[in-house]
Coordinates of C-alpha atoms in Angstrom, one line a residue:
Chain A
M1 CA -31.0 -7.1 -14.3
P2 CA -30.9 -9.0 -11.1
S3 CA -28.1 -11.2 -11.1
T4 CA -28.6 -15.4 -10.9
S5 CA -28.3 -16.6 -7.3
R6 CA -24.7 -17.5 -5.8
P7 CA -23.2 -20.7 -5.0
I8 CA -22.4 -22.6 -1.7
Y9 CA -20.0 -25.1 -1.5
T10 CA -21.2 -28.4 -0.1
E11 CA -18.9 -31.4 -1.0
T12 CA -17.5 -32.7 1.8
N13 CA -14.1 -33.2 0.6
K14 CA -12.9 -30.2 -1.5
R15 CA -8.9 -31.7 -1.7
R16 CA -7.4 -30.8 -5.0
S17 CA -3.7 -30.7 -6.5
L18 CA -2.2 -27.6 -7.2
D19 CA -3.3 -28.1 -10.7
E20 CA -6.4 -29.4 -10.8
L21 CA -7.2 -25.9 -8.8
A22 CA -5.0 -23.9 -11.6
A23 CA -7.6 -25.6 -14.2
M24 CA -10.9 -24.4 -12.4
V25 CA -9.5 -20.9 -13.9
S26 CA -10.1 -19.8 -17.0
N27 CA -9.5 -17.3 -19.8
D28 CA -10.8 -13.5 -19.9
A29 CA -11.7 -14.1 -15.9
I30 CA -12.1 -11.6 -13.3
V31 CA -9.9 -12.6 -10.5
A32 CA -9.5 -12.1 -7.0
V33 CA -6.0 -11.7 -6.0
G34 CA -6.3 -12.3 -1.8
G35 CA -3.1 -11.4 0.3
G36 CA -0.6 -8.2 0.0
L37 CA 1.8 -6.7 -0.4
S38 CA 4.8 -8.7 0.9
S39 CA 2.4 -10.9 2.8
R40 CA 0.3 -14.2 1.7
E41 CA 0.2 -14.2 -1.9
P42 CA -0.8 -16.7 -3.4
M43 CA 1.7 -17.5 -5.6
A44 CA 2.7 -21.1 -6.0
L45 CA -1.4 -20.9 -7.0
L46 CA 0.6 -17.8 -9.9
R47 CA 2.4 -19.7 -10.5
A48 CA 0.4 -22.6 -11.6
L49 CA -1.9 -20.6 -14.4
L50 CA 1.4 -19.1 -15.4
R51 CA 2.6 -22.2 -16.5
K52 CA -1.5 -23.3 -18.1
G53 CA -0.7 -20.1 -19.7
L54 CA -4.4 -18.1 -18.7
S55 CA -4.7 -15.4 -20.6
G56 CA -7.4 -12.4 -20.8
L57 CA -7.2 -12.1 -16.9
T58 CA -9.0 -9.4 -14.5
V59 CA -7.1 -8.7 -11.5
V60 CA -9.2 -6.4 -9.4
G61 CA -7.7 -5.5 -5.2
S62 CA -6.0 -3.8 -3.0
A63 CA -2.7 -3.5 -2.4
H64 CA 0.3 -5.3 -4.1
G65 CA 3.0 -6.4 -5.7
I66 CA 5.2 -9.2 -7.1
D67 CA 2.2 -11.2 -7.5
I68 CA 0.7 -8.8 -9.4
D69 CA 4.0 -7.7 -11.7
L70 CA 4.4 -12.4 -11.8
L71 CA 0.9 -12.0 -13.9
C72 CA 2.2 -8.9 -15.9
A73 CA 5.7 -10.6 -17.1
G74 CA 3.3 -14.0 -18.4
G75 CA 1.1 -12.2 -20.1
A76 CA -2.0 -13.4 -17.6
L77 CA -3.2 -10.1 -17.4
S78 CA -5.3 -7.7 -21.0
R79 CA -7.2 -5.6 -17.5
S80 CA -6.0 -4.0 -13.9
C81 CA -8.1 -2.9 -11.0
E82 CA -6.2 -3.1 -8.5
S83 CA -5.9 0.2 -6.1
Y84 CA -1.4 -0.6 -5.9
V85 CA 1.1 -2.5 -7.3
G86 CA 4.2 -2.0 -6.5
F87 CA 7.8 -2.9 -4.1
E88 CA 7.3 0.3 -2.0
Q89 CA 10.4 1.7 -0.4
D90 CA 12.1 -1.4 -0.2
F91 CA 12.4 -2.1 -4.5
G92 CA 10.1 0.9 -5.0
L93 CA 7.9 0.0 -8.8
A94 CA 7.0 -2.7 -10.8
P95 CA 8.5 -3.1 -13.6
N96 CA 7.0 -6.0 -15.2
Y97 CA 3.8 -4.2 -14.5
R98 CA 5.5 -1.1 -15.9
R99 CA 6.1 -2.7 -18.7
A100 CA 3.0 -4.6 -19.7
L101 CA 0.5 -0.7 -18.5
E102 CA 2.6 1.6 -20.7
S103 CA 3.3 -0.9 -23.8
G104 CA -0.9 -1.3 -23.6
A105 CA -0.9 -4.9 -23.0
V106 CA -3.0 -4.5 -19.8
E107 CA -5.3 -1.3 -19.5
V108 CA -5.3 0.6 -16.1
N109 CA -8.2 0.4 -14.8
D110 CA -6.8 1.3 -11.0
S111 CA -9.1 1.2 -8.5
C112 CA -9.0 2.5 -4.8
C113 CA -9.7 0.6 -1.1
Y114 CA -12.4 1.8 -0.5
T115 CA -13.7 1.7 -4.0
L116 CA -13.5 -2.0 -4.0
V117 CA -14.9 -2.6 -0.8
Q118 CA -17.7 -1.2 -0.8
Q119 CA -17.9 -2.7 -4.5
L120 CA -17.7 -5.6 -2.5
R121 CA -19.8 -5.1 -0.3
A122 CA -22.6 -4.7 -2.7
A123 CA -22.6 -8.2 -4.1
I124 CA -21.9 -9.7 -0.7
Q125 CA -25.3 -8.4 -0.1
G126 CA -27.1 -9.5 -3.0
L127 CA -27.5 -5.7 -4.4
P128 CA -26.3 -4.2 -7.0
F129 CA -23.9 -0.6 -6.2
M130 CA -23.2 0.4 -2.8
P131 CA -22.6 4.8 -2.7
I132 CA -20.1 6.6 -1.2
R133 CA -18.7 10.0 -0.9
S134 CA -15.8 9.9 -1.1
L135 CA -13.9 10.0 -5.0
R136 CA -16.4 12.8 -6.1
G137 CA -13.1 15.5 -8.0
T138 CA -10.2 12.8 -8.6
S139 CA -9.6 11.3 -11.0
F140 CA -11.5 8.4 -11.2
T141 CA -15.1 9.0 -11.9
A142 CA -13.6 9.9 -14.9
L143 CA -11.7 6.4 -15.9
H144 CA -14.7 4.8 -14.4
P145 CA -17.5 6.1 -16.4
E146 CA -20.1 3.1 -14.5
Y147 CA -19.5 5.4 -11.4
K148 CA -22.5 7.5 -10.8
R149 CA -24.3 10.3 -9.5
M150 CA -27.0 10.8 -7.5
T151 CA -28.8 13.0 -4.9
C152 CA -29.7 11.5 -1.8
P153 CA -33.8 11.3 -1.2
F154 CA -33.0 12.0 2.3
T155 CA -30.6 13.9 2.9
G156 CA -30.1 15.8 -0.1
E157 CA -26.0 15.7 -0.8
E158 CA -24.6 14.6 -4.3
L159 CA -23.1 10.5 -3.6
L160 CA -21.2 8.6 -6.2
L161 CA -22.8 4.6 -7.1
V162 CA -20.5 2.5 -7.0
P163 CA -21.5 -1.2 -9.2
A164 CA -21.7 -4.0 -7.3
L165 CA -18.3 -5.8 -7.6
E166 CA -18.3 -10.3 -7.8
P167 CA -15.1 -11.1 -8.9
D168 CA -15.3 -15.2 -11.8
V169 CA -12.7 -15.9 -8.8
A170 CA -11.0 -15.5 -5.5
L171 CA -7.1 -16.8 -5.3
I172 CA -6.3 -17.4 -1.3
H173 CA -3.8 -18.2 0.4
A174 CA -4.3 -18.8 4.1
Q175 CA -2.2 -20.7 6.9
Y176 CA -4.9 -23.8 7.8
G177 CA -7.8 -25.0 6.3
D178 CA -9.4 -28.2 7.0
E179 CA -11.2 -30.4 4.0
R180 CA -14.4 -29.4 4.0
G181 CA -13.0 -26.2 2.9
N182 CA -12.8 -24.6 5.9
L183 CA -9.7 -22.1 6.1
I184 CA -8.5 -19.7 8.6
I185 CA -5.8 -16.6 8.3
Q186 CA -4.6 -15.4 10.9
G187 CA -3.0 -11.9 11.0
P188 CA -3.6 -8.9 8.9
P189 CA -6.4 -11.5 5.9
V190 CA -6.6 -8.2 3.9
A191 CA -9.4 -7.6 1.3
D192 CA -9.6 -12.0 1.3
L193 CA -12.9 -12.4 3.3
L194 CA -14.1 -10.1 1.8
F195 CA -13.4 -11.1 -1.8
A196 CA -14.1 -15.2 -1.0
R197 CA -18.3 -13.8 0.5
A198 CA -18.4 -12.3 -3.4
S199 CA -16.3 -14.3 -5.7
R200 CA -17.9 -17.0 -7.2
V201 CA -16.1 -19.2 -7.0
V202 CA -13.0 -19.5 -4.1
L203 CA -9.5 -21.6 -4.6
A204 CA -7.7 -22.6 -1.5
T205 CA -4.3 -22.8 -1.2
V206 CA -3.4 -23.7 2.5
E207 CA 0.1 -24.3 4.6
K208 CA -1.4 -27.3 6.6
I209 CA -4.7 -29.5 5.8
V210 CA -5.6 -30.2 9.2
S211 CA -8.7 -31.6 10.7
T212 CA -12.2 -29.4 10.8
E213 CA -11.6 -30.0 15.0
A214 CA -7.6 -29.0 15.3
L215 CA -9.6 -25.9 13.1
R216 CA -12.0 -24.8 15.7
A217 CA -8.7 -24.4 18.1
M218 CA -6.9 -21.9 16.0
Q219 CA -7.2 -18.4 16.3
G220 CA -7.6 -16.3 13.5
A221 CA -10.6 -15.2 10.9
V222 CA -13.0 -18.1 9.9
I223 CA -14.1 -18.3 5.9
P224 CA -16.8 -20.8 6.4
Y225 CA -16.9 -24.0 3.9
F226 CA -19.7 -23.3 2.3
Y227 CA -18.2 -20.4 0.5
V228 CA -15.1 -21.6 -0.7
T229 CA -15.3 -24.5 -4.0
A230 CA -11.9 -26.4 -4.0
L231 CA -8.2 -26.0 -1.4
S232 CA -5.5 -27.4 -2.1
G233 CA -2.7 -28.4 0.3
T234 CA 0.2 -26.7 -0.2
P235 CA 3.3 -25.5 1.8
M236 CA 4.8 -23.0 1.5
G237 CA 2.6 -21.2 -1.9
A238 CA 3.6 -17.8 -0.8
H239 CA 7.4 -17.4 -1.6
P240 CA 8.6 -15.4 -1.7
T241 CA 6.2 -13.4 0.1
A242 CA 5.7 -14.6 4.2
C243 CA 3.0 -16.8 5.1
Y244 CA 3.7 -15.9 9.4
P245 CA 4.1 -18.1 11.9
F246 CA 5.6 -20.5 9.3
Y247 CA 8.3 -17.6 6.6
A248 CA 9.0 -14.1 6.9
Y249 CA 9.2 -13.1 3.4
D250 CA 12.2 -14.2 1.9
R251 CA 13.8 -10.9 1.0
R252 CA 16.5 -11.9 -0.7
H253 CA 14.8 -13.9 -4.3
T254 CA 12.7 -10.5 -4.2
A255 CA 15.1 -9.1 -4.5
L256 CA 17.0 -11.6 -7.1
Y257 CA 12.8 -11.7 -9.2
H258 CA 13.6 -7.4 -9.5
A259 CA 16.9 -7.4 -10.0
A260 CA 16.2 -9.3 -12.7
A261 CA 12.9 -7.6 -14.0
R262 CA 14.9 -3.9 -14.2
E263 CA 16.2 -5.5 -16.9
S264 CA 13.9 -6.4 -19.5
A265 CA 11.7 -8.6 -20.2
A266 CA 13.4 -11.0 -22.2
D267 CA 15.7 -10.8 -19.5
F268 CA 13.2 -11.3 -16.4
K269 CA 12.3 -14.0 -19.4
T270 CA 15.7 -16.4 -18.8
Q271 CA 16.9 -15.3 -15.7
Y272 CA 13.8 -15.7 -13.3
L273 CA 10.7 -17.2 -15.5
D274 CA 12.6 -19.7 -17.1
A275 CA 14.1 -20.6 -13.4
F276 CA 11.8 -20.8 -11.3
V277 CA 8.0 -21.1 -13.2
Y278 CA 8.3 -22.7 -16.9
G279 CA 11.4 -24.8 -16.1
V280 CA 9.8 -26.7 -13.0
S281 CA 7.4 -29.2 -13.2
S282 CA 5.9 -28.3 -9.9
H283 CA 5.2 -27.0 -6.9
E284 CA 8.4 -29.1 -5.0
A285 CA 9.8 -28.8 -8.7
Y286 CA 10.0 -25.3 -7.5
I287 CA 10.7 -25.6 -3.3
E288 CA 13.6 -27.4 -4.4
S289 CA 15.0 -24.6 -7.0
I290 CA 15.0 -22.1 -4.4
G291 CA 16.9 -24.4 -2.3
G292 CA 14.8 -26.5 -0.4
D293 CA 14.8 -26.6 3.5
A294 CA 17.3 -24.9 3.1
T295 CA 16.3 -22.1 2.4
R296 CA 13.1 -22.7 4.8
A297 CA 14.6 -22.7 7.5
R298 CA 16.3 -19.3 6.8
L299 CA 12.8 -18.8 5.8
A300 CA 11.7 -19.7 9.3
S301 CA 14.2 -17.6 11.6
W302 CA 12.3 -14.3 12.0
A303 CA 10.8 -16.9 15.6
D304 CA 14.9 -16.9 16.5
G305 CA 14.2 -13.4 18.8
D306 CA 14.6 -9.6 16.6
D307 CA 17.8 -9.8 15.8
A308 CA 17.5 -12.6 13.6
W309 CA 13.7 -11.5 12.7
M310 CA 16.2 -8.1 11.7
R311 CA 19.0 -10.0 9.9
L312 CA 16.0 -10.9 7.4
Y313 CA 15.8 -7.5 5.9
L314 CA 19.4 -7.3 5.0
D315 CA 20.0 -10.5 2.9
E316 CA 20.8 -8.4 -0.8
A317 CA 21.0 -10.9 -3.7
V318 CA 23.4 -14.1 -3.7
A319 CA 25.0 -13.9 -7.2
Chain B
M1 CA 26.3 13.2 22.8
I2 CA 23.7 13.4 20.2
A3 CA 24.2 16.9 18.5
S4 CA 23.4 16.8 14.8
C5 CA 20.4 15.2 13.5
T6 CA 19.2 14.4 9.6
L7 CA 17.3 14.8 6.7
G8 CA 15.5 12.2 7.4
E9 CA 14.7 12.9 11.0
M10 CA 13.8 16.9 11.1
M11 CA 11.2 15.7 8.3
I12 CA 10.3 13.4 10.9
A13 CA 9.9 15.8 13.3
A14 CA 7.7 18.3 11.3
M15 CA 5.2 15.1 10.5
A16 CA 5.4 14.2 13.7
R17 CA 4.1 18.2 15.0
T18 CA 1.6 18.7 12.4
I19 CA 0.0 15.3 14.6
G20 CA -2.7 16.9 17.4
D21 CA -3.0 15.0 20.4
G22 CA -6.5 12.7 20.5
E23 CA -6.5 12.7 16.8
L24 CA -7.0 9.1 15.1
V25 CA -3.7 8.6 12.5
F26 CA -3.4 6.2 8.8
H27 CA -0.3 6.2 7.1
G28 CA -0.4 4.3 3.7
F29 CA 2.0 2.0 3.3
G30 CA 6.1 2.5 1.8
S31 CA 5.7 6.0 4.1
P32 CA 8.5 5.5 6.4
L33 CA 8.9 9.2 7.1
A34 CA 4.9 9.0 8.1
Q35 CA 5.5 6.1 10.5
L36 CA 7.9 7.5 12.0
A37 CA 6.1 11.2 12.3
M38 CA 3.2 9.3 13.9
H39 CA 5.9 7.1 16.3
V40 CA 6.9 10.5 17.5
A41 CA 4.2 12.2 18.2
K42 CA 2.5 8.9 19.7
R43 CA 5.8 9.2 22.5
S44 CA 6.2 13.3 22.7
Q45 CA 3.3 15.7 22.0
A46 CA 0.7 13.3 21.3
R47 CA -0.4 10.0 23.5
R48 CA -3.9 10.3 23.4
M49 CA -3.8 10.1 19.5
V50 CA -4.4 7.1 17.9
L51 CA -2.1 5.3 16.1
I52 CA -3.3 3.0 13.4
A53 CA -0.8 1.0 10.9
G54 CA -1.6 1.1 7.4
A55 CA -1.2 -2.4 5.3
T56 CA -1.9 -4.1 8.5
Y57 CA -4.7 -2.1 10.3
G58 CA -2.7 -3.0 13.8
V59 CA -4.2 -0.6 16.8
D60 CA -1.3 1.3 18.4
P61 CA 1.5 -0.9 18.1
A62 CA 4.9 -1.0 19.0
P63 CA 6.7 -2.0 16.0
R64 CA 10.8 -4.1 17.3
F65 CA 11.7 -2.0 14.4
L66 CA 10.8 -0.6 10.3
T67 CA 10.6 -3.3 8.3
P68 CA 10.6 -1.8 4.0
T69 CA 7.3 -3.6 3.8
T70 CA 5.0 -2.2 5.7
N71 CA 2.8 -5.7 6.0
D72 CA 4.6 -6.8 8.2
W73 CA 4.0 -9.1 11.4
V74 CA 6.7 -7.1 12.3
M75 CA 4.5 -3.5 12.6
D76 CA 1.2 -5.3 13.9
C77 CA 3.7 -6.4 17.2
G78 CA 2.4 -4.9 20.2
A79 CA -0.9 -3.5 18.7
S80 CA -3.7 -3.8 21.3
S81 CA -6.5 -4.7 18.7
S82 CA -7.0 -5.3 15.0
L83 CA -8.9 -3.8 11.7
D84 CA -10.1 -5.0 9.5
I85 CA -9.7 -3.0 5.3
E86 CA -13.7 -2.5 6.0
E87 CA -13.4 -1.0 9.4
L88 CA -10.6 0.9 8.5
F89 CA -11.9 2.8 5.4
D90 CA -15.6 2.6 7.2
L91 CA -14.2 4.9 10.2
A92 CA -13.3 7.4 7.8
A93 CA -16.4 7.8 5.4
A94 CA -18.0 8.4 8.7
G95 CA -15.4 11.4 10.1
R96 CA -13.4 10.0 12.5
M97 CA -9.6 9.3 11.2
G98 CA -8.7 13.2 12.2
R99 CA -5.7 12.3 9.7
M100 CA -3.9 10.8 6.9
F101 CA -0.4 11.0 5.9
L102 CA -0.3 11.5 1.9
S103 CA 2.5 11.7 -0.7
G104 CA 2.8 11.7 -4.6
L105 CA 4.7 12.1 -7.4
Q106 CA 3.3 14.5 -8.4
I107 CA 1.4 17.4 -6.6
D108 CA -0.1 20.2 -7.9
R109 CA -0.7 24.2 -5.9
W110 CA -3.9 22.4 -4.8
G111 CA -2.7 19.6 -2.3
N112 CA -3.7 17.3 -5.8
C113 CA -1.6 13.9 -5.8
N114 CA -0.5 12.0 -8.5
V115 CA 0.0 8.1 -7.9
T116 CA -1.2 6.5 -10.9
T117 CA -0.4 7.6 -14.0
L118 CA 2.1 10.1 -16.2
G119 CA 1.6 11.0 -19.3
T120 CA -1.9 12.8 -20.6
P121 CA -4.2 11.0 -22.0
R122 CA -2.3 7.7 -22.8
T123 CA 0.6 6.4 -19.7
A124 CA 3.9 7.1 -20.3
M125 CA 4.6 5.9 -16.9
K126 CA 2.6 3.8 -15.0
L127 CA 3.5 4.5 -11.2
P128 CA 2.3 2.6 -8.4
G129 CA -1.7 4.0 -8.0
G130 CA -2.9 5.3 -4.5
G131 CA -4.5 2.0 -2.8
G132 CA -6.9 3.9 -0.4
G133 CA -5.5 7.4 -1.6
G134 CA -8.6 8.6 -3.7
N135 CA -11.0 7.7 -1.0
L136 CA -9.2 8.8 2.5
S137 CA -7.9 12.2 1.0
C138 CA -11.9 12.9 0.2
D139 CA -12.8 11.9 4.4
A140 CA -10.3 12.0 6.7
Q141 CA -10.6 15.1 8.5
R142 CA -6.7 15.9 7.5
V143 CA -4.4 15.3 5.5
T144 CA 0.2 16.2 5.4
L145 CA 1.1 15.9 2.9
W146 CA 5.6 14.9 2.8
T147 CA 7.5 14.4 0.2
P148 CA 11.8 13.9 -0.6
A149 CA 12.6 14.8 -3.6
H150 CA 11.0 18.4 -4.2
R151 CA 14.1 20.2 -5.7
A152 CA 13.6 19.2 -9.1
E153 CA 17.8 19.5 -10.8
R154 CA 18.1 20.2 -14.5
D155 CA 18.5 17.5 -16.4
A156 CA 21.0 17.4 -20.0
K157 CA 18.5 19.0 -21.5
G158 CA 18.8 22.0 -19.3
R159 CA 14.6 20.7 -19.0
R160 CA 13.8 20.3 -15.0
R161 CA 11.0 17.7 -13.9
F162 CA 8.5 19.3 -11.1
R163 CA 7.4 17.3 -8.3
L164 CA 5.0 20.3 -7.6
V165 CA 3.7 21.2 -10.6
E166 CA 1.1 23.5 -11.6
S167 CA -1.4 20.6 -12.2
C168 CA -0.7 16.6 -12.1
D169 CA -1.4 14.0 -14.8
F170 CA -3.9 12.7 -12.8
I171 CA -5.6 13.4 -9.8
T172 CA -5.5 11.0 -7.6
N173 CA -6.1 12.1 -3.9
L174 CA -8.8 14.9 -4.0
G175 CA -6.8 18.4 -2.8
H176 CA -8.5 22.0 -2.3
R177 CA -8.8 22.7 -5.4
D178 CA -10.4 19.5 -8.5
A179 CA -8.7 19.9 -12.2
D180 CA -11.7 22.5 -13.5
G181 CA -10.3 25.2 -9.9
R182 CA -13.8 23.6 -8.5
P183 CA -13.1 24.5 -4.5
R184 CA -13.6 21.0 -2.5
Q185 CA -15.8 22.6 -0.2
D186 CA -18.9 22.1 -3.5
Y187 CA -18.0 18.5 -3.3
G188 CA -19.6 18.2 0.4
H189 CA -16.9 15.9 1.7
Q190 CA -16.2 15.0 5.3
G191 CA -12.9 15.6 5.8
N192 CA -11.3 19.3 5.0
G193 CA -8.0 18.0 3.2
P194 CA -4.4 19.1 3.5
E195 CA -3.5 21.0 5.7
Y196 CA 0.8 21.2 5.7
L197 CA 3.3 19.9 2.8
V198 CA 6.7 18.9 4.5
T199 CA 9.2 18.6 1.5
E200 CA 13.0 18.3 1.5
L201 CA 13.4 21.8 0.8
G202 CA 10.7 23.7 3.5
L203 CA 7.0 23.5 5.0
F204 CA 3.8 24.0 3.6
D205 CA 0.3 25.1 4.6
F206 CA -2.4 26.0 2.1
D207 CA -3.8 29.3 2.0
A208 CA -7.9 30.7 2.2
E209 CA -8.5 29.9 -1.1
G210 CA -6.5 25.6 -0.8
H211 CA -3.7 27.8 -3.0
M212 CA 0.5 26.3 -1.0
R213 CA 2.4 28.3 0.4
L214 CA 6.2 28.3 1.9
A215 CA 6.0 28.5 5.3
A216 CA 9.1 27.3 7.0
L217 CA 12.3 26.8 5.4
Y218 CA 15.4 24.4 7.3
P219 CA 18.5 26.0 8.2
D220 CA 20.0 25.1 5.4
T221 CA 17.8 26.1 2.7
S222 CA 16.9 29.6 1.2
L223 CA 13.5 31.3 -0.9
G224 CA 15.8 30.9 -3.7
D225 CA 16.0 27.0 -4.0
V226 CA 12.8 26.3 -3.3
Q227 CA 11.0 28.4 -6.2
E228 CA 13.5 27.1 -8.5
S229 CA 12.4 23.5 -7.8
T230 CA 8.4 24.3 -8.2
G231 CA 6.8 24.3 -11.4
F232 CA 4.3 27.3 -10.3
A233 CA 4.2 31.0 -8.5
L234 CA 4.9 30.3 -5.9
R235 CA 2.8 32.0 -3.2
V236 CA 5.1 33.3 0.7
V237 CA 2.7 33.8 4.1
N238 CA 5.0 36.9 4.9
C239 CA 6.6 35.3 8.4
V240 CA 8.9 32.7 7.1
E241 CA 10.0 31.1 9.8
T242 CA 13.2 27.9 10.5
I243 CA 11.8 24.7 10.5
A244 CA 13.1 23.5 14.3
P245 CA 14.9 20.0 14.5
P246 CA 13.9 16.9 16.9
T247 CA 15.0 16.7 20.6
R248 CA 18.2 14.9 21.3
A249 CA 14.4 12.3 22.8
E250 CA 13.7 12.1 19.3
V251 CA 16.1 11.5 17.5
K252 CA 17.2 8.8 19.9
L253 CA 14.1 7.4 19.7
I254 CA 14.1 7.5 15.7
R255 CA 16.7 5.3 16.0
L256 CA 15.3 3.2 18.2
L257 CA 13.1 2.6 15.8
D258 CA 14.9 1.9 12.5
P259 CA 18.4 0.7 13.1
L260 CA 17.7 -0.6 9.6
K261 CA 17.2 3.5 8.4
I262 CA 14.1 1.9 6.5
H263 CA 13.4 6.5 6.3
E264 CA 16.9 6.6 4.9
K265 CA 15.6 4.9 1.3
E266 CA 13.1 7.7 0.5
I267 CA 16.1 10.2 0.9
R268 CA 18.0 11.5 -1.8
P269 CA 21.9 10.7 -1.2
A270 CA 22.5 14.8 -1.9
D271 CA 20.5 14.5 1.0
L272 CA 21.7 12.3 3.2
V273 CA 24.9 13.5 4.2
R274 CA 22.8 17.4 5.1
R275 CA 23.1 18.1 9.2
F276 CA 21.3 19.9 11.4
D277 CA 22.9 21.1 14.6
I278 CA 19.6 20.5 17.5
V279 CA 20.4 23.1 20.2
D280 CA 18.0 21.8 22.8
T281 CA 18.4 22.6 26.2
R282 CA 15.9 19.8 28.3
K283 CA 16.5 17.0 30.1
E284 CA 17.5 13.1 28.1
P285 CA 15.8 11.0 29.2
A286 CA 17.6 8.4 30.4

């Protein structure tokens, strides 16, 4: 069955509040979370989703960390199709993610980066599938019975067909945007451009909303406005992940997060969720809860030189 | 003058020596030993290597220092250009990626790796996942495997939980044979599979059947050490060699590149105290 045509968004002013953005995500949606690992993840929007009490989400993505771990802790997921969820060599395994997937509360449906890329490309091109040669011989083919094999009519070789993946909604945090919804991503865009083109709804938070003229003068990868449904000016919206050049990764806060998560689900709820998600009414209140301007200045200090930049990785949790 | 090096530095040197000049090489995230091996190789025997950093997809970056997280602007400093995610995986699928570094929480005798889930059929322990390893283990021309956690000590009940296992609970990254013993050649993949495995106990290659085979030991490890920590019948080359230490210049370079000693997070505490003499007659560059 061919899928219906994809929407475009032409409203001239797409500025919304963070809560209005969160209200546009439904229970049980397939969600593509932008950014990756310790960088440019749409954390403020995810916290808003948790405050709203969303549940039943399926998440798709490449390499992620605290974003998916937090959604697991807040009970928002029913299935994870991520390729990686962890804290790398910094803090190791993702405790809330582990608890949710090991208990069966969240279905294990891991994917692989290129599989995801090809599935998104199929959706972007309006095609039902894309072929890959890889993955045959691994256990992913048993985990994903929806992948099909075919014999190539040109070469006779066996290929694996992966179906189009059209996320219901992409959540993206970018450095800059204008009120029409043009976005600029500086530094590695990870899979965000593919997410924006493949998803039915694109919700963006940005550090700064600027004029279209100012945006055009900037360096970076561009997401054209017609893919974007709505956006919100949300400074520090990726915290505690990095959003250079505005701020580096907050290792001190992540250490505190991970220490609480390692304890137990109950401890994480009282020590972290109640303090930084449910117990704060807005993103502005969150910024205050993490130390406001002092934290902002500490994380902007990466620009002061290599020694200052390096110091940010020596930060451990404050007691 | 540097008189000795650490286990981490020994492993980095051994991994670096698996890289050929002119190869396009990629590492994943959370892989400081592989990252450093690539930077060492690029500045020694493989100056024409194309170094592509995991997570940022920067080409030939020269990071000021290694960070504990890979998708960081620090790691992208000095890159001559940046690829996007589809370009990186496309070039591997088309056969341009010469080498990939991969690891696993389980590695089996055929070089299959598991980073997805322990326990079958139910998930007893959810591992982080393999990123793009499932694809790249098939597409990259050659693969270097590594693990700094080969040693399998007995637990309180006297059992060993092996890192090097007979077979993986889940094959995230394909080695030389699948779960049914079918050789990878049958699949017609672009890549030729694992070429080496570097562990904290030894260096392995793979025989004509695709089976892992001990090829070299460290000056302070024995065949017995490897045997008791390996979960399958060990195959051994005819003449087991000794892993050579890095040169002084290489050690200096590693210490310069990783002032925060991020790579030591991969090494178990008991192995952090191991030291190896450097016998290096070459003149140290100024």
